[in-house]
GROMACS .gro file of C-alpha atoms in nm:
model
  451
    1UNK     CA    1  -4.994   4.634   1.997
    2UNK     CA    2  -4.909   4.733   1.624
    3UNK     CA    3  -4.561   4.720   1.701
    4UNK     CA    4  -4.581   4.396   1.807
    5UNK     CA    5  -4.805   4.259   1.533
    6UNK     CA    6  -4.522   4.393   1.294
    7UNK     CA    7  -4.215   4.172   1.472
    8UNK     CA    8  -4.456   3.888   1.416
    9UNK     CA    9  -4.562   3.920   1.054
   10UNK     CA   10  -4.217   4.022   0.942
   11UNK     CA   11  -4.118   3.711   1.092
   12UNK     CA   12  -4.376   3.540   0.876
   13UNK     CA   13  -4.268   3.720   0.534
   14UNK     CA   14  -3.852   3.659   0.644
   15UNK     CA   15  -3.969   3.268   0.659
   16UNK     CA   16  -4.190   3.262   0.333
   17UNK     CA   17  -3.967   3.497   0.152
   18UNK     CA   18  -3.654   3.303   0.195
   19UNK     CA   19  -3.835   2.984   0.099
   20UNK     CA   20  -3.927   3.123  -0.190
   21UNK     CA   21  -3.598   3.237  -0.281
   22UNK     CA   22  -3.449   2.906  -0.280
   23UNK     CA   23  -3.712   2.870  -0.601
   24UNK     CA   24  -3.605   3.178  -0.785
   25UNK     CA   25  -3.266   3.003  -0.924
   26UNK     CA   26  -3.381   2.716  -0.972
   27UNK     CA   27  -3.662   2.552  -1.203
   28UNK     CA   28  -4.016   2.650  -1.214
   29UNK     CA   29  -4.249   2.422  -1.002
   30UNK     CA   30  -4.347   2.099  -1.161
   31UNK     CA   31  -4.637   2.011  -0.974
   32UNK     CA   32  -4.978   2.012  -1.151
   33UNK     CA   33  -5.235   2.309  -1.077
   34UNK     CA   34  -5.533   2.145  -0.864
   35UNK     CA   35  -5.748   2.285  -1.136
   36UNK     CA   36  -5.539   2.045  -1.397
   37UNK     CA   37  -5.791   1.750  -1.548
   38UNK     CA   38  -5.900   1.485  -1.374
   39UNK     CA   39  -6.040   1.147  -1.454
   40UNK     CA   40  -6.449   1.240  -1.545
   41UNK     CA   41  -6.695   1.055  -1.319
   42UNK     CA   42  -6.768   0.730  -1.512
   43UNK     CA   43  -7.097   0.722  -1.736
   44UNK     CA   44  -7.312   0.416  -1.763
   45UNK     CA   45  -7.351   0.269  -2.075
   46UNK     CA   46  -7.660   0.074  -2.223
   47UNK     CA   47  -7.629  -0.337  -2.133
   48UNK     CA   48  -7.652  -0.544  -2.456
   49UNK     CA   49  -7.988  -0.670  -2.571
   50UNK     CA   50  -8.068  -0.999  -2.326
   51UNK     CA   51  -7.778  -0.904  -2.115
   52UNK     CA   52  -7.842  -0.914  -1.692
   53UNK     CA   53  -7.886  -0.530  -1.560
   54UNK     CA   54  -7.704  -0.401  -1.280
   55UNK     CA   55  -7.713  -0.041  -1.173
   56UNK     CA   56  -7.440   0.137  -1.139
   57UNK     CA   57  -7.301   0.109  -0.768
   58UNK     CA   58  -7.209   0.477  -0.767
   59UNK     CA   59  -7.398   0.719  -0.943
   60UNK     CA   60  -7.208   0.971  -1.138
   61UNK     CA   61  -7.141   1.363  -0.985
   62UNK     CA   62  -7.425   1.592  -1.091
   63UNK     CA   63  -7.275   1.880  -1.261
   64UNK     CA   64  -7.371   2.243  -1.121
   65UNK     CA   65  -7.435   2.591  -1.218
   66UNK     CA   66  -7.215   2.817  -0.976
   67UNK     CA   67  -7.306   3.179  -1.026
   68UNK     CA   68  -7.008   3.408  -0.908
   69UNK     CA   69  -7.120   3.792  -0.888
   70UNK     CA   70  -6.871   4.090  -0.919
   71UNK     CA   71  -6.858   4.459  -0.998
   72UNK     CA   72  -6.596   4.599  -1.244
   73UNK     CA   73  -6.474   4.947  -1.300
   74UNK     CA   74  -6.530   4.977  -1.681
   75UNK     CA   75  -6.512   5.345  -1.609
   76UNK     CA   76  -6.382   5.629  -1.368
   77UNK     CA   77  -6.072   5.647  -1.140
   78UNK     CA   78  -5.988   5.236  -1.082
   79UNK     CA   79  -6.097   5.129  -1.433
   80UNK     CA   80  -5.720   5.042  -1.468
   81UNK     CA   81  -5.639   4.819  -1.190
   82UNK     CA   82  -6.029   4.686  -1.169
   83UNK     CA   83  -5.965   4.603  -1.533
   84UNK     CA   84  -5.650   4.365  -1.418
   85UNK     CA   85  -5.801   4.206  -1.132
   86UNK     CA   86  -6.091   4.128  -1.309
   87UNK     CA   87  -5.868   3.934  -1.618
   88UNK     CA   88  -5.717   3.746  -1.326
   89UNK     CA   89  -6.053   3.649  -1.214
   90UNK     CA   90  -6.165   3.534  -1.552
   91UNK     CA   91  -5.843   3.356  -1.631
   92UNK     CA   92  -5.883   3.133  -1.310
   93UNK     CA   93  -6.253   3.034  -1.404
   94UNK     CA   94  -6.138   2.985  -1.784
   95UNK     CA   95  -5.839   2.736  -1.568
   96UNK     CA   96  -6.169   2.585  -1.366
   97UNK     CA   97  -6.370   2.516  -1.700
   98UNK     CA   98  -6.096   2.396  -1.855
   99UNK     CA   99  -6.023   2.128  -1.607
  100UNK     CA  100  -6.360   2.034  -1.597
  101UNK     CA  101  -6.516   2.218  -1.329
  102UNK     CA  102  -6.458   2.228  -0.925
  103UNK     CA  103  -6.523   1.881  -0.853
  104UNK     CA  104  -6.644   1.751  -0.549
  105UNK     CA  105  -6.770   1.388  -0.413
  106UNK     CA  106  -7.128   1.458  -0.538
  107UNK     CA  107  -7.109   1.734  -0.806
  108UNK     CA  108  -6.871   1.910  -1.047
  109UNK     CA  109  -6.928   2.328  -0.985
  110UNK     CA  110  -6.909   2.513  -1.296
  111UNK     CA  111  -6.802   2.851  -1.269
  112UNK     CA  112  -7.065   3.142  -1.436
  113UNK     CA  113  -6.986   3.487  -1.388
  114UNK     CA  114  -7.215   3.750  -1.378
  115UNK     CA  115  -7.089   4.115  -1.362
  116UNK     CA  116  -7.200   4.533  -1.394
  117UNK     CA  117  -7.000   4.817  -1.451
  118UNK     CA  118  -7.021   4.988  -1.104
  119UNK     CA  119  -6.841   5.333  -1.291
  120UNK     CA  120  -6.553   5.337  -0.967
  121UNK     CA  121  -6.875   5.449  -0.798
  122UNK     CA  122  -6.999   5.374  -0.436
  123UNK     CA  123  -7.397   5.429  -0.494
  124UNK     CA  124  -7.366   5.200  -0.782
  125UNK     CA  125  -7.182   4.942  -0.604
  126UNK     CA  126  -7.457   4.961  -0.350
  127UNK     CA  127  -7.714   4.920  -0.602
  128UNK     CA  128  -7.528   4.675  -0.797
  129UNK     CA  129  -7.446   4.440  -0.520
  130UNK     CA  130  -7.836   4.444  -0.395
  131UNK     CA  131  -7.935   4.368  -0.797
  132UNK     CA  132  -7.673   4.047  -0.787
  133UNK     CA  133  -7.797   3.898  -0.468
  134UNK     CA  134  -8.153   3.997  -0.514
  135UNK     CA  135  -8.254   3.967  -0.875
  136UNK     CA  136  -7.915   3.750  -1.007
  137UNK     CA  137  -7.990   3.508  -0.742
  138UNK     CA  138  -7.577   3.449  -0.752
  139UNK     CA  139  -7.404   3.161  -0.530
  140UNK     CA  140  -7.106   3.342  -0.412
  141UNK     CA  141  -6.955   3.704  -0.480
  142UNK     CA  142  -6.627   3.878  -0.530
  143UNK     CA  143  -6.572   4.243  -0.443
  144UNK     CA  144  -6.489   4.534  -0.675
  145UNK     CA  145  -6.155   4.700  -0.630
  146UNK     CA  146  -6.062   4.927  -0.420
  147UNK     CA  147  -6.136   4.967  -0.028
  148UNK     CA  148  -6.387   5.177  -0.086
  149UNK     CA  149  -6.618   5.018  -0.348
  150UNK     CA  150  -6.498   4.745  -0.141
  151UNK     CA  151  -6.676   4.841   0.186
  152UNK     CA  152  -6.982   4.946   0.046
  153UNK     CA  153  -7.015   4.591  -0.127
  154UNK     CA  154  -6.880   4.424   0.190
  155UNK     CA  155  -7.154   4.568   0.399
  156UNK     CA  156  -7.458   4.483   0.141
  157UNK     CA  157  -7.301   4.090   0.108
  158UNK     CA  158  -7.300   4.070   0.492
  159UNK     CA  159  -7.635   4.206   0.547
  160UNK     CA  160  -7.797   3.933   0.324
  161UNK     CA  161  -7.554   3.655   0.464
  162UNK     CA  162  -7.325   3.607   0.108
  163UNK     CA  163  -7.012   3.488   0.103
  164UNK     CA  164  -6.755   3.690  -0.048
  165UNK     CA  165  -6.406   3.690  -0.116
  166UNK     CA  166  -6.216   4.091  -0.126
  167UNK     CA  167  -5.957   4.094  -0.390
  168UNK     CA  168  -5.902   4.483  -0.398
  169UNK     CA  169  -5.968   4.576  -0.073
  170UNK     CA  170  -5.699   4.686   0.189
  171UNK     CA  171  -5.866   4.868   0.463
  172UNK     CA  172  -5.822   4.731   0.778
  173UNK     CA  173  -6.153   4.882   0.918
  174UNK     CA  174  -6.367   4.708   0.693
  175UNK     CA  175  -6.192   4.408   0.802
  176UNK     CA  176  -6.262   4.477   1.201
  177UNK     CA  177  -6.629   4.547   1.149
  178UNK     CA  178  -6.737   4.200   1.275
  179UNK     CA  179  -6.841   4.077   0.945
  180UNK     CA  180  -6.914   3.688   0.947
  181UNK     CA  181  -6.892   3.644   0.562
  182UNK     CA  182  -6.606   3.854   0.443
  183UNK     CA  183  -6.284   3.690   0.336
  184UNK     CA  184  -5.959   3.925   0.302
  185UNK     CA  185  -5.647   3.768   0.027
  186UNK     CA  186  -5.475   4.137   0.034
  187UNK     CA  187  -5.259   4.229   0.309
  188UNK     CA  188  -5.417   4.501   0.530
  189UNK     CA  189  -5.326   4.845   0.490
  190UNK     CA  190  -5.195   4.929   0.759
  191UNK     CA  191  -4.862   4.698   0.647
  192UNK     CA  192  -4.836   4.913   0.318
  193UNK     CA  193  -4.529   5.164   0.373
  194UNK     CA  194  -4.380   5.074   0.726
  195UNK     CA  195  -4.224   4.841   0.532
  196UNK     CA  196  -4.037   5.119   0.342
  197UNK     CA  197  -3.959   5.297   0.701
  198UNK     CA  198  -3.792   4.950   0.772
  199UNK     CA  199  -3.616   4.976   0.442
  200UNK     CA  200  -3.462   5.343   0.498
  201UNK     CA  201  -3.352   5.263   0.850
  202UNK     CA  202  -3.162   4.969   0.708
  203UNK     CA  203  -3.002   5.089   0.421
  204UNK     CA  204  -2.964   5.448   0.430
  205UNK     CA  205  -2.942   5.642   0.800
  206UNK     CA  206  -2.884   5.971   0.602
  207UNK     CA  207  -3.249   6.019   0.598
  208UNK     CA  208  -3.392   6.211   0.872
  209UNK     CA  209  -3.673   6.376   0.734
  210UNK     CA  210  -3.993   6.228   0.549
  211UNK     CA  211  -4.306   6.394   0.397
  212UNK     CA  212  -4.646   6.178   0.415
  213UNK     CA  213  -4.869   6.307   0.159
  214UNK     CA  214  -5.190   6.038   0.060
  215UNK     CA  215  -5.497   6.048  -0.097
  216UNK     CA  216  -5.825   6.123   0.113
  217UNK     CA  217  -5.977   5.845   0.071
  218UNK     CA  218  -6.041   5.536   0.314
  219UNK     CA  219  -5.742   5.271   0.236
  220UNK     CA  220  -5.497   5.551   0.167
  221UNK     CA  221  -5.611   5.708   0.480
  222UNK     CA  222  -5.522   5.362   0.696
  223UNK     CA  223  -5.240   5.364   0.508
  224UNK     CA  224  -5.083   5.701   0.637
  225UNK     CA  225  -5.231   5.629   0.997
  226UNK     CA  226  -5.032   5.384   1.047
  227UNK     CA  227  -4.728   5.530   0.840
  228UNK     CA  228  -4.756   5.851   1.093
  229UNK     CA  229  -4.690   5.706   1.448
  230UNK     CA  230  -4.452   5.433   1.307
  231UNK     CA  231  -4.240   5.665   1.137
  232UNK     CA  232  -4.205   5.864   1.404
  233UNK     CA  233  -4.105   5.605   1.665
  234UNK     CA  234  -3.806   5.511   1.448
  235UNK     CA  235  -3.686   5.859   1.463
  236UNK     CA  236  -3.780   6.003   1.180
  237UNK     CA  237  -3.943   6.348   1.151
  238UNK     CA  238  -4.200   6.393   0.984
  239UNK     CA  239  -4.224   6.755   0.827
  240UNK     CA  240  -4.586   6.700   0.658
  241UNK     CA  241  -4.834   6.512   0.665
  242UNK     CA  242  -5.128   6.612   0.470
  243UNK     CA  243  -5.391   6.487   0.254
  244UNK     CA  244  -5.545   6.570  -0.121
  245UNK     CA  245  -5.919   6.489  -0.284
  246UNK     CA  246  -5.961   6.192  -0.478
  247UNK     CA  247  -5.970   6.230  -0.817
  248UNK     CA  248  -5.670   6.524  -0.779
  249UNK     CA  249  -5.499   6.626  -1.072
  250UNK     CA  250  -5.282   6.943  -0.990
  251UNK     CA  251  -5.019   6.822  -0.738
  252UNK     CA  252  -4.815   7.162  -0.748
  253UNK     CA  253  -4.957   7.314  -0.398
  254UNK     CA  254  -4.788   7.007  -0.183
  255UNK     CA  255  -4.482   7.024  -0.453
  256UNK     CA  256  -4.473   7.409  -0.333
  257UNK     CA  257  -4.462   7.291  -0.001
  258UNK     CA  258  -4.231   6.981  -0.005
  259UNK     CA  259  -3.964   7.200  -0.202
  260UNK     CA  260  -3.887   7.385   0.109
  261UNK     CA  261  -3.898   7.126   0.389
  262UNK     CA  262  -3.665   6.947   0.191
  263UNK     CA  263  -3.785   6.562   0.311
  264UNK     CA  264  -3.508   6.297   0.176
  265UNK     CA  265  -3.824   6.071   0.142
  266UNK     CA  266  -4.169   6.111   0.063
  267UNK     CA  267  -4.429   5.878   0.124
  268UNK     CA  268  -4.802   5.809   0.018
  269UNK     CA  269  -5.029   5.857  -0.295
  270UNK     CA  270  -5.331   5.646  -0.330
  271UNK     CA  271  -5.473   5.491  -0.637
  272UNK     CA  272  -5.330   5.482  -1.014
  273UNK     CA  273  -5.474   5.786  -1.152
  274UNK     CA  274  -5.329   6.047  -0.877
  275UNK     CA  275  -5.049   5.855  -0.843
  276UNK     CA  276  -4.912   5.887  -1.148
  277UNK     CA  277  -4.979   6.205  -1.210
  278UNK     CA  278  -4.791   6.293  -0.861
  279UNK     CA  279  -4.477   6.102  -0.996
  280UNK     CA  280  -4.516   6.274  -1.285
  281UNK     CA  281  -4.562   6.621  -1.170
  282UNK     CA  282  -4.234   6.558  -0.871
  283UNK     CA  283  -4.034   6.506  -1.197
  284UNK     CA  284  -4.137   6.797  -1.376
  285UNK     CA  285  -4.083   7.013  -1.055
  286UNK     CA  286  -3.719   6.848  -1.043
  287UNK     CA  287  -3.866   6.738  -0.643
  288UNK     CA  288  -3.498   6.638  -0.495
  289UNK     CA  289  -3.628   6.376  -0.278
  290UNK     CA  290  -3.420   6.077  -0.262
  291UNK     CA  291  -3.655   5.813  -0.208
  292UNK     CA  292  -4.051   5.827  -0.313
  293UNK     CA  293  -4.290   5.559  -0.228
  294UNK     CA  294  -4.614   5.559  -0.366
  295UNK     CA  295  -4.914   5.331  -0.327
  296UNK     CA  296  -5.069   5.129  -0.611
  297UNK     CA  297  -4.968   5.274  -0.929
  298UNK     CA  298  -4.584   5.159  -0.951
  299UNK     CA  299  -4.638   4.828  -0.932
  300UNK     CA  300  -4.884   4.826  -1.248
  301UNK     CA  301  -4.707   4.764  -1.555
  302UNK     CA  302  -4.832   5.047  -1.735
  303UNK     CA  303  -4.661   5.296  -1.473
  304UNK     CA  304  -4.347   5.282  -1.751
  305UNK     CA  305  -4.552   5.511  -2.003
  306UNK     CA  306  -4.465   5.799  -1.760
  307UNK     CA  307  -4.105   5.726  -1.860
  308UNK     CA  308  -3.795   5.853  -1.694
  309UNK     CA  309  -4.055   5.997  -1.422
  310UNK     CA  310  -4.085   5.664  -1.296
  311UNK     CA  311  -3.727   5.586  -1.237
  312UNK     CA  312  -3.652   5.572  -0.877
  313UNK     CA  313  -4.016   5.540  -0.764
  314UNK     CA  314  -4.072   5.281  -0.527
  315UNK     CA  315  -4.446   5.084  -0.502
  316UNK     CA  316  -4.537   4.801  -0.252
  317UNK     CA  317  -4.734   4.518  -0.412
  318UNK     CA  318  -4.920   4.218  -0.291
  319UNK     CA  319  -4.731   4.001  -0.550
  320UNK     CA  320  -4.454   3.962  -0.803
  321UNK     CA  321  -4.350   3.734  -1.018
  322UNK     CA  322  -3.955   3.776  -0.931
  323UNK     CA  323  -4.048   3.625  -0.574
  324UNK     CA  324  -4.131   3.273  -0.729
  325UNK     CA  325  -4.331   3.063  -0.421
  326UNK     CA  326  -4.316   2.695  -0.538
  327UNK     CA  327  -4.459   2.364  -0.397
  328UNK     CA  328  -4.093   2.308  -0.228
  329UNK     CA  329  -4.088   2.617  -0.047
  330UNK     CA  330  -4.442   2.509   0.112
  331UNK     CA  331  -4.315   2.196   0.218
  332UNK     CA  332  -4.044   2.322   0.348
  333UNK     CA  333  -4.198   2.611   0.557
  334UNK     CA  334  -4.481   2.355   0.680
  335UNK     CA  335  -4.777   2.517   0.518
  336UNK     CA  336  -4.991   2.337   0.213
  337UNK     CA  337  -4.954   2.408  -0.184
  338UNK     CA  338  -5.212   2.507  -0.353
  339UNK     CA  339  -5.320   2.618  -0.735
  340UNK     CA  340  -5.072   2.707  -0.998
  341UNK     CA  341  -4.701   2.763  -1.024
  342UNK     CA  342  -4.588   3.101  -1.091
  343UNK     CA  343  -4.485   3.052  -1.454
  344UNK     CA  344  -4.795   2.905  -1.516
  345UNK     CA  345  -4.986   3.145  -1.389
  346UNK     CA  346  -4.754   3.425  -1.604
  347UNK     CA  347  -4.791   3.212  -1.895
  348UNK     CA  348  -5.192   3.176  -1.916
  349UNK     CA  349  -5.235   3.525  -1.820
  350UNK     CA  350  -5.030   3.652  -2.118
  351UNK     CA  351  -5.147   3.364  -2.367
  352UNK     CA  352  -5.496   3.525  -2.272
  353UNK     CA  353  -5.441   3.886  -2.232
  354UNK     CA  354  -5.085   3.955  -2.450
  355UNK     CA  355  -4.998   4.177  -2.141
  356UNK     CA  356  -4.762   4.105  -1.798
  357UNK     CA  357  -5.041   4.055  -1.493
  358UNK     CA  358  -4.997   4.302  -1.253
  359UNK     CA  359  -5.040   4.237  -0.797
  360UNK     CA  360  -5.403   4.353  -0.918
  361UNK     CA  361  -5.410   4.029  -1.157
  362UNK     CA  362  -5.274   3.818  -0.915
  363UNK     CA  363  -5.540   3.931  -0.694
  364UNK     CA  364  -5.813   3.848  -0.893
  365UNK     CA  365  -5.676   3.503  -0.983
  366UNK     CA  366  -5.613   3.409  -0.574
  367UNK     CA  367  -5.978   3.543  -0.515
  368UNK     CA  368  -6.126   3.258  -0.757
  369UNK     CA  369  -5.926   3.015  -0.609
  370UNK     CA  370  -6.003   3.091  -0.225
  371UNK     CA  371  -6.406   3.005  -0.316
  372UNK     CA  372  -6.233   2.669  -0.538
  373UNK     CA  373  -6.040   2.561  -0.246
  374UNK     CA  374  -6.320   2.618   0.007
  375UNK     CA  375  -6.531   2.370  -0.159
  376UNK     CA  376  -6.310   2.160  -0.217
  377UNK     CA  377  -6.236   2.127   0.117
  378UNK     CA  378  -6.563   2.160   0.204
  379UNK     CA  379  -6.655   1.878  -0.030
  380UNK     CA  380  -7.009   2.127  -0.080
  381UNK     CA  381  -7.092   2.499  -0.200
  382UNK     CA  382  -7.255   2.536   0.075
  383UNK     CA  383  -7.210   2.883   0.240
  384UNK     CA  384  -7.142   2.772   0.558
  385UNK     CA  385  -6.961   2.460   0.509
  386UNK     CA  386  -6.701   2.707   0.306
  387UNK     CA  387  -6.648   2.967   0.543
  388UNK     CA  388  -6.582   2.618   0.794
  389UNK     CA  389  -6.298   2.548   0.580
  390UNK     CA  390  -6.209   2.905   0.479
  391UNK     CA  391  -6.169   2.968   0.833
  392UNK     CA  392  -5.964   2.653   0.870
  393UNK     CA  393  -5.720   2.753   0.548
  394UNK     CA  394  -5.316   2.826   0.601
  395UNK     CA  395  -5.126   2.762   0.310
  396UNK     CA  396  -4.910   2.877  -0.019
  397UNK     CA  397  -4.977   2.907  -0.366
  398UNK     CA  398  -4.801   3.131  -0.614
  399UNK     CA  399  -4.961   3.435  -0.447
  400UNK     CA  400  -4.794   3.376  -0.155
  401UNK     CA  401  -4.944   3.222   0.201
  402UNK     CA  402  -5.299   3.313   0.286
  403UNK     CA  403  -5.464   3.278   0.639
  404UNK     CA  404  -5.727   3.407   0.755
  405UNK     CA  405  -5.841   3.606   1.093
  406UNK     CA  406  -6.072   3.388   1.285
  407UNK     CA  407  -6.109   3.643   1.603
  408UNK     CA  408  -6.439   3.757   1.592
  409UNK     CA  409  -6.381   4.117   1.551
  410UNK     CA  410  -6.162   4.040   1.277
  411UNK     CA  411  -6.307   3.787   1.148
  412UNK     CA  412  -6.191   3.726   0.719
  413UNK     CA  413  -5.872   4.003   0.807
  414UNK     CA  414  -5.624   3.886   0.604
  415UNK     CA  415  -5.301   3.805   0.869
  416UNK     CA  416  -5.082   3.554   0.680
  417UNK     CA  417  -4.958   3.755   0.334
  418UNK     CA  418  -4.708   3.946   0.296
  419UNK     CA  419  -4.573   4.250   0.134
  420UNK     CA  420  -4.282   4.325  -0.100
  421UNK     CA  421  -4.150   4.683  -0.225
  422UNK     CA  422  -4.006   4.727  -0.596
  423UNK     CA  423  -3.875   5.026  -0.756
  424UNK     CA  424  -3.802   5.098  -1.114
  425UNK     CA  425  -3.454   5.128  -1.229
  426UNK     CA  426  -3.290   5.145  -1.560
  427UNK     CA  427  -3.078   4.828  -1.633
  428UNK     CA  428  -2.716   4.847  -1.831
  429UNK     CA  429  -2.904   4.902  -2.149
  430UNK     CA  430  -3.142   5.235  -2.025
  431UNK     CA  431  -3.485   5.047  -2.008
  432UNK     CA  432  -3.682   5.042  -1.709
  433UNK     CA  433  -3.723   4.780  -1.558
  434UNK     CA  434  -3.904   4.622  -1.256
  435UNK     CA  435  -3.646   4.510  -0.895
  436UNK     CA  436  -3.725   4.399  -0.550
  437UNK     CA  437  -3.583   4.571  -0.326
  438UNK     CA  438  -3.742   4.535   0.056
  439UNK     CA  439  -3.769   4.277   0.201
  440UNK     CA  440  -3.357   4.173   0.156
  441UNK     CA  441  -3.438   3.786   0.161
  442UNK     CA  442  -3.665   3.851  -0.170
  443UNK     CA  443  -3.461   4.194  -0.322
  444UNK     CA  444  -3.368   4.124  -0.715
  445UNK     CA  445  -3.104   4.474  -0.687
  446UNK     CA  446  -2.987   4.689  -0.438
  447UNK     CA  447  -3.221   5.036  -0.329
  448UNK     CA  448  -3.115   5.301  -0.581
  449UNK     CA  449  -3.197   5.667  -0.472
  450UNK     CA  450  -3.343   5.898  -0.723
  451UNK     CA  451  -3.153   6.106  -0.945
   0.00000   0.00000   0.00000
């Protein structure tokens, strides 16, 4: 069944991706954000002394409070990409306010967000979640990032009937828990690194042996299920697979153990924090690997600080801004545009933040917008009349195409975005720099091994 589910979706991303390669060399998209102003509901003015009355034939929208609840990571082991997604989150309500609000046929939503540091900690997710809903009184809710802080949210929203959009959440069994409430915009976890198996069958059949070594934790653990039997039905052997403790710093043990097994590839990782220090640590320990592919930390942009340790190292991501979706490529592939362009989502986020957004960012951003285009659709923020047109949603914005699961034992899974692999490589000039390499419609430079 997973093997087929694959041959579909990478039929999906093949489709999108080339579509949204026909933007990349040409002009950014011109069409207006749906959050761009609008014409504000007219306001009745006072009739002239001894003038006839008439009241208005249409009264004007009411304008509305719309509390939106979250947890950040101020603290602990996913204070870094928590901190991007939740700048992407603020930037699209700053987008919303500035155009005036979510407007609807009988009110104009204005975004409020109300938010805790949860600490990267499940009890306090738990407790924080409970405090939004209970004592907040919030309309609508966003997760926290990662799967797990993600789960334990997921399950207080759906016991009290919120809606809530995941932004950093992954894990496919959260997703297949039956929830009624839960929407997914990343793509499950269990698409993560296959892609890269794809990649090494394709472009290098030298490699023969690969090492799958992830953090213990519940997306990177999805992750590696699903890495395990699908490497090994393309022929590869695997020579270990084996897991560390969150919050690991001393990667030398499986470095002690890689160095004689000799794998031309190693897979896994988990979060920022281990990951880096693994790249770092491979480097140190001169780890001969030709190809490592790590989850979640390449793909932020502060991976470079690690310098030449990053070179070679290969991260998938849920978006990039070299793969530049566009209002033509929608048309084109059938689906509906939504939201901002790609540049003009790069250029508010670094006009606000001085910094490059990250897939974390992105993530963030597309989570606002699901709850904006849900009542839009829905013409209401009512709960129920959103997840009626969440449920109904299939279409592209500069995040790439997002469609929702409507089975009901996967009900919110995220099943129309797609991944991307890039790898750091060092241009003409010795700087590190950012390529696509996997899938080959949306590559920006060839595969490099390590060196």
């Amino acid at each position: 069944m997973f093997r087929l589910g694959r041959v579909k979706w990478l039929g999906v991303v093949a489709t999108i991706v080339a579509l949204a390669l026909t933007a990349c060399g040409g002009p950014a998209a011109t069409s207006a954000p749906t959050t761009s102003p609008t014409k504000p509901p007219a306001v009745p003015t006072a009739a002239p002394v001894g003038a006839a009355t008439t009241a208005p034939t249409t009264a004007p929208a009411a304008t509305k409070k719309l509390v939106i609840g979250y947890t950040a990571s101020q603290t602990g082991a996913q204070n870094v990409a928590s901190a991007k997604q939740v700048e992407g989150l603020k930037l699209w309500a700053a987008d919303v306010t500035k155009a005036g609000g979510i407007k609807t046929k009988d009110a104009i939503y204005m975004p409020e967000l109300k938010s805790y540091d949860d600490e990267s900690k499940t009890d306090r997710v738990q407790a924080l979640y409970t405090k939004l809903i209970s004592d907040d009184k919030v309309d609508l809710l966003i997760s926290p990032y990662s799967s797990t802080l993600v789960k334990a949210a997921a399950v207080v929203s759906e016991q009290n009937g919120k809606l809530m959009i995941t932004a950093g959440g992954a894990d496919d069994l959260t997703m297949e828990a039956g929830f009624k409430n839960i929407y997914q915009v990343y793509t499950p976890a269990s698409r993560y690194l296959t892609g890269v198996v794809d990649m090494l069958k394709k472009l290098d059949p030298s490699v023969k042996k690969v090492a799958i070594v992830n953090e213990k934790d519940s997306f990177s653990t999805t992750v590696a299920a699903a890495l395990l039997p699908y490497a090994k039905a393309q022929g590869y052997d695997v020579v270990l697979n084996e897991s560390y403790d969150s919050n690991s710093t001393d990667f030398v043990p499986f470095i002690n153990k890689l160095t004689p097994l000799a794998p031309e590839a190693i897979l896994g990782g988990g979060h920022f924090q281990d990951g880096t220090t693994f790249a770092k640590q491979m480097k140190e320990r001169n780890v001969s690997a030709k190809y490592v592919a790590l989850l979640v930390a390449p793909p932020e942009p502060t991976f470079i600080e690690i310098g030449d340790a990053a070179q070679g190292i290969i991260g998938p991501s849920q978006w990039e801004p070299l793969v530049k979706f566009s209002a033509e490529s929608a048309k084109a592939a059938g689906l509906a545009w939504y939201g901002p362009s790609v540049q003009q989502f790069m250029d508010g986020y670094q006009a606000a933040y001085k910094s490059e957004p990250s897939y974390h960012s992105a993530g963030g951003y597309a989570a606002g917008m699901m709850l904006q285009k849900a009542i839009e659709d829905a013409g209401s923020a009512d709960p129920e009349k959103m997840k009626a047109a969440l449920d109904k949603v299939d279409m592209l914005s500069f995040y790439g195409r997002v469609k929702f699961s409507v089975d009901a034992k996967t009900h919110g899974k995220q099943e129309g975005h797609g991944m991307v692999y890039m790898q750091w490589q060092k241009d003409a000039a010795g700087k590190l720099m950012r390529q696509i390499v996997w899938p080959l419609e949306a590559k920006s430079a060839d595969v490099q091994p390590r060196k």
